[in-house]
Amino acid sequence: MSATAAGQAPAALEGGSERRLIDLVFRIRELGIVAALLILVAVTAAIEPRFIHADSLRTLAVNAAIFAVLAAGQTLVIVTRNVDLSQGSVLGLAAFMAGDLLSKHSGLPLPVVFLLGIALGGACGLLNGTLVTFGQVPALVVTLGTLYVFRGLAFLWTSGRQVNAETLPDSFLKIGTNSVLGIPILVLIALVVILVVGQWLRDYRSGRELYAIGSNPDGARLAGVRSDRRVLTAFVLSGALAGLGGVLFTARFATVDATAGTGYELTVIAAAVVGGVAIFGGVGTVYGAALGALLLGTITSSLIVLKVEAFWQQAAVGALLLLAIAFDRLVGLRVDAALRKRSARRAS
C-alpha cells in the first residue's frame, strides 16, 4: 500500500465514524420526539378518550401537514445559519392568489394553480436570497423586512376582499378534504415533500454542502463550496415550499383573506428547533422538523381538548422551545467533545 493510500484510509475511517456519530444523534433526537408525542397522546386520551378517535387523529395530521411543508423549507435555510421570517407572509400571498384565480377562472387546471403558487413563493425566496447573499445583509433583517413587505402586498392585492368556499371549484376543495387509501391528500403531499427534501439533504452533494456552510462558513468556502449559490438556493426553495403551503392552505380552509398565515413563521421555526434543527446551523434533519410540527400541533390540540387557557397553551410551546434549544446546545457540546477525544486518540 502506498503512503498516500495509507494516509487516506484513517482519514476516511475518521470521517465515516464522525458521520455515524452525528447520524446517531439525529436518530436519538427524532426518537425522543416520537416518544414525547406518544406519551402526550396517551395522557390526553386517558383524560379524554375521544382524542384518539379516527377523526381526531386525522384532523391532527391534516393540521400539521402544512406546517410540515413549511418546516421542510425552513430547515434548508436554518442549517446554513440563516432564518426565513417571511414564510407566513409568502404563504398568505400564494393562498390569496390561488383563491382569487380559481374564483375568477374556475376551469383553470389545478396543476397550473400549484405551479403558479410555487413560482410566486420561489420569486419571494429569490428576493430574500439575493439580498442575503449578494447584498450581504443579515437574513434576520432581510426576512423581517420582507415579512412586512409581502404582508403589505397581500393587503394591497385583496383590498379588503375575501375568498369564500362557494366561489371555489369542488375539485380543488377536495384536495383539502379527501383521502387516498385512508390517508388525507394533504398528508400525502407533505410526506412526498419531506421525503424528497430529506433525501436530497442526506444523499446529494449539493444538499450536504448546506450543512458544511452552516457548520463552518469559512471552511466551506476554502473547500470550494459555492456558498452564495447554495444559500440562495435554500431561500428559493424555502419560498417555493411556502408558496405550495399557501395553495394547500386555501384548499384546506377555503376561506382566505390578507391575514392568511399570520404568525406561521414563528410556529414553523419553533417546530424546526424542537425537531432538532440547530438554530446556529449545520445540524438537523427535515424529518425531525416535520415531527416537531406534529408535536407542536398535538400539544395545542391536547391543551384545547383539556380546556387549558390560551395563555398556558402559548407558555407550553415557549417552554418546549427553550428546552429544545438548551438540549441542542448540550448535545452539540457533547458531540464536539466526543469527536475531539477520538481525534486525539488517533493522533496519539
Tab-separated table of C-alpha atoms in Angstrom:
chain	number	residue	atom	x	y	z
A	1	MET	CA	0.000	0.000	0.000
A	2	SER	CA	1.326	3.455	-0.870
A	3	ALA	CA	1.939	6.148	1.750
A	4	THR	CA	-0.851	8.255	0.242
A	5	ALA	CA	-3.350	5.427	0.432
A	6	ALA	CA	-2.232	4.630	3.969
A	7	GLY	CA	-2.850	8.236	4.987
A	8	GLN	CA	-6.246	8.379	3.274
A	9	ALA	CA	-7.557	5.238	4.976
A	10	PRO	CA	-7.520	6.596	8.570
A	11	ALA	CA	-8.964	9.897	7.361
A	12	ALA	CA	-11.795	8.069	5.615
A	13	LEU	CA	-12.432	5.932	8.703
A	14	GLU	CA	-12.431	9.029	10.905
A	15	GLY	CA	-14.837	10.871	8.616
A	16	GLY	CA	-17.125	7.824	8.488
A	17	SER	CA	-17.036	7.496	12.272
A	18	GLU	CA	-17.936	11.152	12.745
A	19	ARG	CA	-20.822	10.880	10.322
A	20	ARG	CA	-22.125	7.764	12.098
A	21	LEU	CA	-21.974	9.588	15.435
A	22	ILE	CA	-23.870	12.578	14.082
A	23	ASP	CA	-26.446	10.306	12.400
A	24	LEU	CA	-26.914	8.514	15.728
A	25	VAL	CA	-27.574	11.840	17.462
A	26	PHE	CA	-30.177	12.688	14.799
A	27	ARG	CA	-31.940	9.364	15.367
A	28	ILE	CA	-31.940	9.785	19.142
A	29	ARG	CA	-33.479	13.259	18.832
A	30	GLU	CA	-36.171	12.067	16.457
A	31	LEU	CA	-36.960	9.011	18.592
A	32	GLY	CA	-37.231	11.332	21.594
A	33	ILE	CA	-39.819	13.442	19.758
A	34	VAL	CA	-41.791	10.324	18.828
A	35	ALA	CA	-41.697	9.158	22.453
A	36	ALA	CA	-42.869	12.567	23.697
A	37	LEU	CA	-45.652	12.543	21.104
A	38	LEU	CA	-46.856	9.084	22.150
A	39	ILE	CA	-46.787	9.997	25.842
A	40	LEU	CA	-48.728	13.206	25.172
A	41	VAL	CA	-51.378	11.363	23.157
A	42	ALA	CA	-51.649	8.609	25.787
A	43	VAL	CA	-52.062	11.061	28.680
A	44	THR	CA	-54.631	13.146	26.815
A	45	ALA	CA	-56.530	10.043	25.714
A	46	ALA	CA	-56.640	8.788	29.295
A	47	ILE	CA	-58.379	12.013	30.320
A	48	GLU	CA	-60.473	12.441	27.157
A	49	PRO	CA	-60.842	9.162	25.163
A	50	ARG	CA	-62.329	10.926	22.134
A	51	PHE	CA	-58.888	12.439	21.477
A	52	ILE	CA	-57.718	9.209	19.803
A	53	HIS	CA	-60.782	8.663	17.655
A	54	ALA	CA	-60.018	8.315	13.933
A	55	ASP	CA	-61.498	11.715	13.030
A	56	SER	CA	-59.498	13.457	15.751
A	57	LEU	CA	-56.211	11.852	14.687
A	58	ARG	CA	-56.960	12.673	11.054
A	59	THR	CA	-57.506	16.322	11.973
A	60	LEU	CA	-54.209	16.368	13.857
A	61	ALA	CA	-52.325	15.024	10.848
A	62	VAL	CA	-54.008	17.382	8.375
A	63	ASN	CA	-53.379	20.438	10.555
A	64	ALA	CA	-49.702	19.520	10.866
A	65	ALA	CA	-49.269	18.851	7.130
A	66	ILE	CA	-48.990	22.482	6.015
A	67	PHE	CA	-46.616	23.319	8.861
A	68	ALA	CA	-44.505	20.288	7.927
A	69	VAL	CA	-44.190	21.550	4.333
A	70	LEU	CA	-43.084	24.964	5.593
A	71	ALA	CA	-40.733	23.355	8.121
A	72	ALA	CA	-39.011	21.469	5.294
A	73	GLY	CA	-38.178	24.773	3.610
A	74	GLN	CA	-37.215	26.429	6.879
A	75	THR	CA	-34.808	23.578	7.640
A	76	LEU	CA	-32.920	24.248	4.414
A	77	VAL	CA	-32.363	27.847	5.478
A	78	ILE	CA	-31.596	27.262	9.150
A	79	VAL	CA	-28.898	24.651	8.507
A	80	THR	CA	-26.982	27.349	6.597
A	81	ARG	CA	-27.008	29.621	9.697
A	82	ASN	CA	-29.831	31.771	8.347
A	83	VAL	CA	-33.535	32.110	9.027
A	84	ASP	CA	-36.612	32.917	6.927
A	85	LEU	CA	-39.137	35.031	8.823
A	86	SER	CA	-41.175	35.789	5.701
A	87	GLN	CA	-42.699	32.339	5.197
A	88	GLY	CA	-46.065	33.213	6.736
A	89	SER	CA	-46.436	36.288	4.513
A	90	VAL	CA	-45.387	34.341	1.412
A	91	LEU	CA	-47.986	31.717	2.284
A	92	GLY	CA	-50.617	34.450	2.570
A	93	LEU	CA	-49.752	35.858	-0.854
A	94	ALA	CA	-49.861	32.447	-2.529
A	95	ALA	CA	-53.044	31.466	-0.702
A	96	PHE	CA	-54.951	34.513	-1.881
A	97	MET	CA	-53.541	34.217	-5.402
A	98	ALA	CA	-54.782	30.624	-5.645
A	99	GLY	CA	-58.207	31.542	-4.310
A	100	ASP	CA	-58.525	34.642	-6.490
A	101	LEU	CA	-57.514	32.810	-9.656
A	102	LEU	CA	-59.877	29.890	-9.090
A	103	SER	CA	-62.737	32.214	-8.120
A	104	LYS	CA	-62.411	34.090	-11.403
A	105	HIS	CA	-61.338	31.154	-13.587
A	106	SER	CA	-62.891	28.007	-12.142
A	107	GLY	CA	-61.832	25.968	-15.163
A	108	LEU	CA	-58.137	26.664	-14.652
A	109	PRO	CA	-56.196	23.367	-14.410
A	110	LEU	CA	-55.203	22.694	-10.805
A	111	PRO	CA	-51.569	21.825	-11.654
A	112	VAL	CA	-51.240	25.323	-13.129
A	113	VAL	CA	-52.513	26.861	-9.887
A	114	PHE	CA	-49.994	24.849	-7.855
A	115	LEU	CA	-47.153	25.778	-10.193
A	116	LEU	CA	-48.080	29.466	-10.027
A	117	GLY	CA	-48.188	29.329	-6.228
A	118	ILE	CA	-44.776	27.657	-6.108
A	119	ALA	CA	-43.378	30.158	-8.627
A	120	LEU	CA	-44.695	33.121	-6.627
A	121	GLY	CA	-43.141	31.736	-3.468
A	122	GLY	CA	-39.892	30.996	-5.283
A	123	ALA	CA	-39.740	34.592	-6.546
A	124	CYS	CA	-40.155	35.871	-2.971
A	125	GLY	CA	-37.421	33.496	-1.836
A	126	LEU	CA	-35.186	34.675	-4.665
A	127	LEU	CA	-35.541	38.256	-3.430
A	128	ASN	CA	-34.658	37.183	0.110
A	129	GLY	CA	-31.711	35.110	-1.037
A	130	THR	CA	-30.350	37.818	-3.315
A	131	LEU	CA	-30.391	40.418	-0.546
A	132	VAL	CA	-28.712	37.990	1.875
A	133	THR	CA	-26.028	36.610	-0.450
A	134	PHE	CA	-25.206	39.459	-2.806
A	135	GLY	CA	-26.370	42.347	-0.633
A	136	GLN	CA	-24.580	40.878	2.404
A	137	VAL	CA	-27.490	41.841	4.651
A	138	PRO	CA	-28.193	39.537	7.637
A	139	ALA	CA	-31.043	37.135	6.910
A	140	LEU	CA	-32.845	38.125	10.106
A	141	VAL	CA	-33.021	41.750	8.932
A	142	VAL	CA	-33.906	40.908	5.323
A	143	THR	CA	-36.699	38.467	6.066
A	144	LEU	CA	-38.112	40.604	8.868
A	145	GLY	CA	-38.401	43.417	6.337
A	146	THR	CA	-39.905	41.245	3.585
A	147	LEU	CA	-42.332	39.768	6.123
A	148	TYR	CA	-43.963	43.195	6.322
A	149	VAL	CA	-43.480	43.987	2.632
A	150	PHE	CA	-45.157	40.775	1.457
A	151	ARG	CA	-47.955	41.160	4.000
A	152	GLY	CA	-48.485	44.725	2.818
A	153	LEU	CA	-48.688	43.488	-0.774
A	154	ALA	CA	-51.296	40.964	0.333
A	155	PHE	CA	-53.441	43.718	1.879
A	156	LEU	CA	-52.979	45.857	-1.239
A	157	TRP	CA	-53.940	42.947	-3.501
A	158	THR	CA	-57.019	41.902	-1.538
A	159	SER	CA	-58.334	45.439	-0.986
A	160	GLY	CA	-60.472	44.087	1.832
A	161	ARG	CA	-61.837	41.219	-0.277
A	162	GLN	CA	-62.190	37.646	0.936
A	163	VAL	CA	-62.282	34.385	-0.999
A	164	ASN	CA	-65.024	32.003	0.188
A	165	ALA	CA	-65.680	28.317	-0.363
A	166	GLU	CA	-68.722	28.854	-2.590
A	167	THR	CA	-66.584	30.580	-5.227
A	168	LEU	CA	-64.005	27.773	-5.407
A	169	PRO	CA	-64.365	24.622	-7.549
A	170	ASP	CA	-65.144	21.364	-5.735
A	171	SER	CA	-62.213	19.610	-7.393
A	172	PHE	CA	-59.858	21.987	-5.626
A	173	LEU	CA	-61.585	21.853	-2.242
A	174	LYS	CA	-61.461	18.045	-2.313
A	175	ILE	CA	-57.668	18.258	-2.058
A	176	GLY	CA	-58.140	19.608	1.442
A	177	THR	CA	-60.819	17.125	2.497
A	178	ASN	CA	-60.448	13.847	0.576
A	179	SER	CA	-58.231	10.866	1.298
A	180	VAL	CA	-56.419	8.165	-0.670
A	181	LEU	CA	-56.428	4.720	0.951
A	182	GLY	CA	-57.478	6.374	4.180
A	183	ILE	CA	-54.610	8.902	4.169
A	184	PRO	CA	-55.587	12.585	3.667
A	185	ILE	CA	-54.286	14.069	0.423
A	186	LEU	CA	-52.652	16.956	2.308
A	187	VAL	CA	-50.708	14.474	4.429
A	188	LEU	CA	-49.587	12.570	1.331
A	189	ILE	CA	-48.332	15.785	-0.273
A	190	ALA	CA	-46.459	16.705	2.921
A	191	LEU	CA	-44.885	13.236	3.082
A	192	VAL	CA	-43.683	13.485	-0.513
A	193	VAL	CA	-42.131	16.902	0.171
A	194	ILE	CA	-40.434	15.678	3.357
A	195	LEU	CA	-39.042	12.543	1.708
A	196	VAL	CA	-37.730	14.401	-1.345
A	197	VAL	CA	-36.098	17.198	0.653
A	198	GLY	CA	-34.760	14.754	3.248
A	199	GLN	CA	-33.238	12.523	0.588
A	200	TRP	CA	-31.612	15.498	-1.122
A	201	LEU	CA	-30.077	16.760	2.101
A	202	ARG	CA	-28.762	13.330	3.023
A	203	ASP	CA	-27.545	11.796	-0.223
A	204	TYR	CA	-26.669	14.576	-2.646
A	205	ARG	CA	-23.563	16.684	-2.535
A	206	SER	CA	-25.410	19.980	-3.007
A	207	GLY	CA	-27.609	19.109	-0.026
A	208	ARG	CA	-24.707	18.054	2.185
A	209	GLU	CA	-22.948	21.306	1.346
A	210	LEU	CA	-25.708	23.209	3.147
A	211	TYR	CA	-24.584	21.508	6.355
A	212	ALA	CA	-20.953	22.364	5.582
A	213	ILE	CA	-21.878	26.029	5.174
A	214	GLY	CA	-23.765	26.061	8.465
A	215	SER	CA	-21.055	24.197	10.371
A	216	ASN	CA	-18.131	26.303	9.161
A	217	PRO	CA	-18.850	29.005	6.538
A	218	ASP	CA	-15.204	29.991	6.083
A	219	GLY	CA	-14.065	26.394	5.890
A	220	ALA	CA	-16.743	25.594	3.331
A	221	ARG	CA	-15.568	28.441	1.088
A	222	LEU	CA	-11.946	27.313	1.390
A	223	ALA	CA	-13.058	23.801	0.436
A	224	GLY	CA	-14.538	25.148	-2.801
A	225	VAL	CA	-18.226	25.177	-1.804
A	226	ARG	CA	-20.154	27.839	-3.696
A	227	SER	CA	-21.715	29.166	-0.537
A	228	ASP	CA	-23.625	32.085	-2.043
A	229	ARG	CA	-25.248	29.862	-4.646
A	230	ARG	CA	-26.213	27.235	-2.084
A	231	VAL	CA	-27.675	29.783	0.356
A	232	LEU	CA	-29.590	31.421	-2.494
A	233	THR	CA	-30.972	28.006	-3.472
A	234	ALA	CA	-32.051	27.367	0.131
A	235	PHE	CA	-34.020	30.631	0.245
A	236	VAL	CA	-35.636	29.994	-3.145
A	237	LEU	CA	-36.736	26.516	-2.057
A	238	SER	CA	-37.995	27.866	1.274
A	239	GLY	CA	-40.100	30.425	-0.598
A	240	ALA	CA	-41.307	27.842	-3.121
A	241	LEU	CA	-42.458	25.494	-0.363
A	242	ALA	CA	-44.179	28.403	1.394
A	243	GLY	CA	-45.956	29.092	-1.903
A	244	LEU	CA	-47.018	25.443	-2.086
A	245	GLY	CA	-48.189	25.721	1.504
A	246	GLY	CA	-50.293	28.738	0.518
A	247	VAL	CA	-52.167	26.798	-2.155
A	248	LEU	CA	-52.712	23.928	0.288
A	249	PHE	CA	-53.939	26.444	2.885
A	250	THR	CA	-56.664	27.623	0.512
A	251	ALA	CA	-57.669	24.038	-0.300
A	252	ARG	CA	-57.806	23.201	3.411
A	253	PHE	CA	-59.648	26.211	4.823
A	254	ALA	CA	-61.457	27.504	1.696
A	255	THR	CA	-61.751	30.991	3.216
A	256	VAL	CA	-58.808	33.301	2.565
A	257	ASP	CA	-58.084	36.966	3.193
A	258	ALA	CA	-54.986	39.137	3.615
A	259	THR	CA	-54.272	37.781	7.101
A	260	ALA	CA	-53.780	34.160	5.969
A	261	GLY	CA	-50.680	32.620	7.519
A	262	THR	CA	-50.085	35.413	10.039
A	263	GLY	CA	-47.696	34.157	12.708
A	264	TYR	CA	-46.995	30.883	10.914
A	265	GLU	CA	-43.300	31.682	10.557
A	266	LEU	CA	-42.731	31.606	14.323
A	267	THR	CA	-44.548	28.286	14.699
A	268	VAL	CA	-42.513	26.811	11.846
A	269	ILE	CA	-39.199	27.971	13.310
A	270	ALA	CA	-40.246	26.571	16.689
A	271	ALA	CA	-41.152	23.249	15.037
A	272	ALA	CA	-37.778	23.044	13.318
A	273	VAL	CA	-35.838	23.832	16.505
A	274	VAL	CA	-37.923	21.443	18.618
A	275	GLY	CA	-37.290	18.850	15.904
A	276	GLY	CA	-33.533	19.118	16.369
A	277	VAL	CA	-32.560	21.684	13.727
A	278	ALA	CA	-29.856	23.749	15.437
A	279	ILE	CA	-30.629	27.462	15.262
A	280	PHE	CA	-26.870	28.050	14.885
A	281	GLY	CA	-26.789	25.966	11.707
A	282	GLY	CA	-25.096	22.813	10.494
A	283	VAL	CA	-27.272	20.273	12.323
A	284	GLY	CA	-30.769	18.855	11.871
A	285	THR	CA	-32.993	16.879	9.538
A	286	VAL	CA	-36.199	17.652	7.743
A	287	TYR	CA	-37.743	14.542	9.327
A	288	GLY	CA	-37.123	15.948	12.794
A	289	ALA	CA	-38.607	19.301	11.754
A	290	ALA	CA	-41.751	17.553	10.487
A	291	LEU	CA	-42.040	15.619	13.753
A	292	GLY	CA	-41.604	18.909	15.592
A	293	ALA	CA	-44.521	20.381	13.623
A	294	LEU	CA	-46.656	17.361	14.517
A	295	LEU	CA	-45.658	17.582	18.202
A	296	LEU	CA	-46.475	21.302	18.460
A	297	GLY	CA	-49.815	20.747	16.728
A	298	THR	CA	-50.626	17.871	19.063
A	299	ILE	CA	-49.702	19.930	22.136
A	300	THR	CA	-52.022	22.726	21.036
A	301	SER	CA	-54.887	20.314	20.286
A	302	SER	CA	-54.313	18.445	23.546
A	303	LEU	CA	-54.456	21.603	25.621
A	304	ILE	CA	-57.621	22.722	23.825
A	305	VAL	CA	-59.266	19.343	24.496
A	306	LEU	CA	-58.244	19.596	28.140
A	307	LYS	CA	-59.750	23.122	28.203
A	308	VAL	CA	-56.497	24.814	29.157
A	309	GLU	CA	-56.499	28.602	28.734
A	310	ALA	CA	-54.852	30.074	25.636
A	311	PHE	CA	-52.128	31.747	27.706
A	312	TRP	CA	-50.913	28.394	29.028
A	313	GLN	CA	-51.002	26.929	25.514
A	314	GLN	CA	-48.549	29.574	24.343
A	315	ALA	CA	-46.476	29.225	27.505
A	316	ALA	CA	-46.181	25.469	26.965
A	317	VAL	CA	-44.934	25.936	23.407
A	318	GLY	CA	-42.452	28.598	24.558
A	319	ALA	CA	-41.147	26.371	27.345
A	320	LEU	CA	-40.731	23.483	24.931
A	321	LEU	CA	-38.789	25.726	22.554
A	322	LEU	CA	-36.414	26.844	25.332
A	323	LEU	CA	-35.892	23.233	26.403
A	324	ALA	CA	-35.155	22.225	22.814
A	325	ILE	CA	-32.544	24.982	22.418
A	326	ALA	CA	-30.914	24.038	25.727
A	327	PHE	CA	-30.900	20.358	24.780
A	328	ASP	CA	-29.482	21.192	21.365
A	329	ARG	CA	-26.664	23.150	22.945
A	330	LEU	CA	-25.904	20.376	25.424
A	331	VAL	CA	-25.847	17.695	22.733
A	332	GLY	CA	-23.683	19.871	20.494
A	333	LEU	CA	-21.080	20.315	23.231
A	334	ARG	CA	-21.036	16.599	23.974
A	335	VAL	CA	-20.657	15.644	20.330
A	336	ASP	CA	-17.806	18.126	19.913
A	337	ALA	CA	-16.087	16.701	22.993
A	338	ALA	CA	-16.519	13.126	21.732
A	339	LEU	CA	-15.089	13.994	18.330
A	340	ARG	CA	-12.098	15.750	19.915
A	341	LYS	CA	-11.355	12.710	22.088
A	342	ARG	CA	-11.493	10.410	19.067
A	343	SER	CA	-9.206	12.673	17.084
A	344	ALA	CA	-6.759	12.899	19.997
A	345	ARG	CA	-6.660	9.101	20.381
A	346	ARG	CA	-5.993	8.589	16.681
A	347	ALA	CA	-3.304	11.277	16.655
A	348	SER	CA	-1.505	9.569	19.554
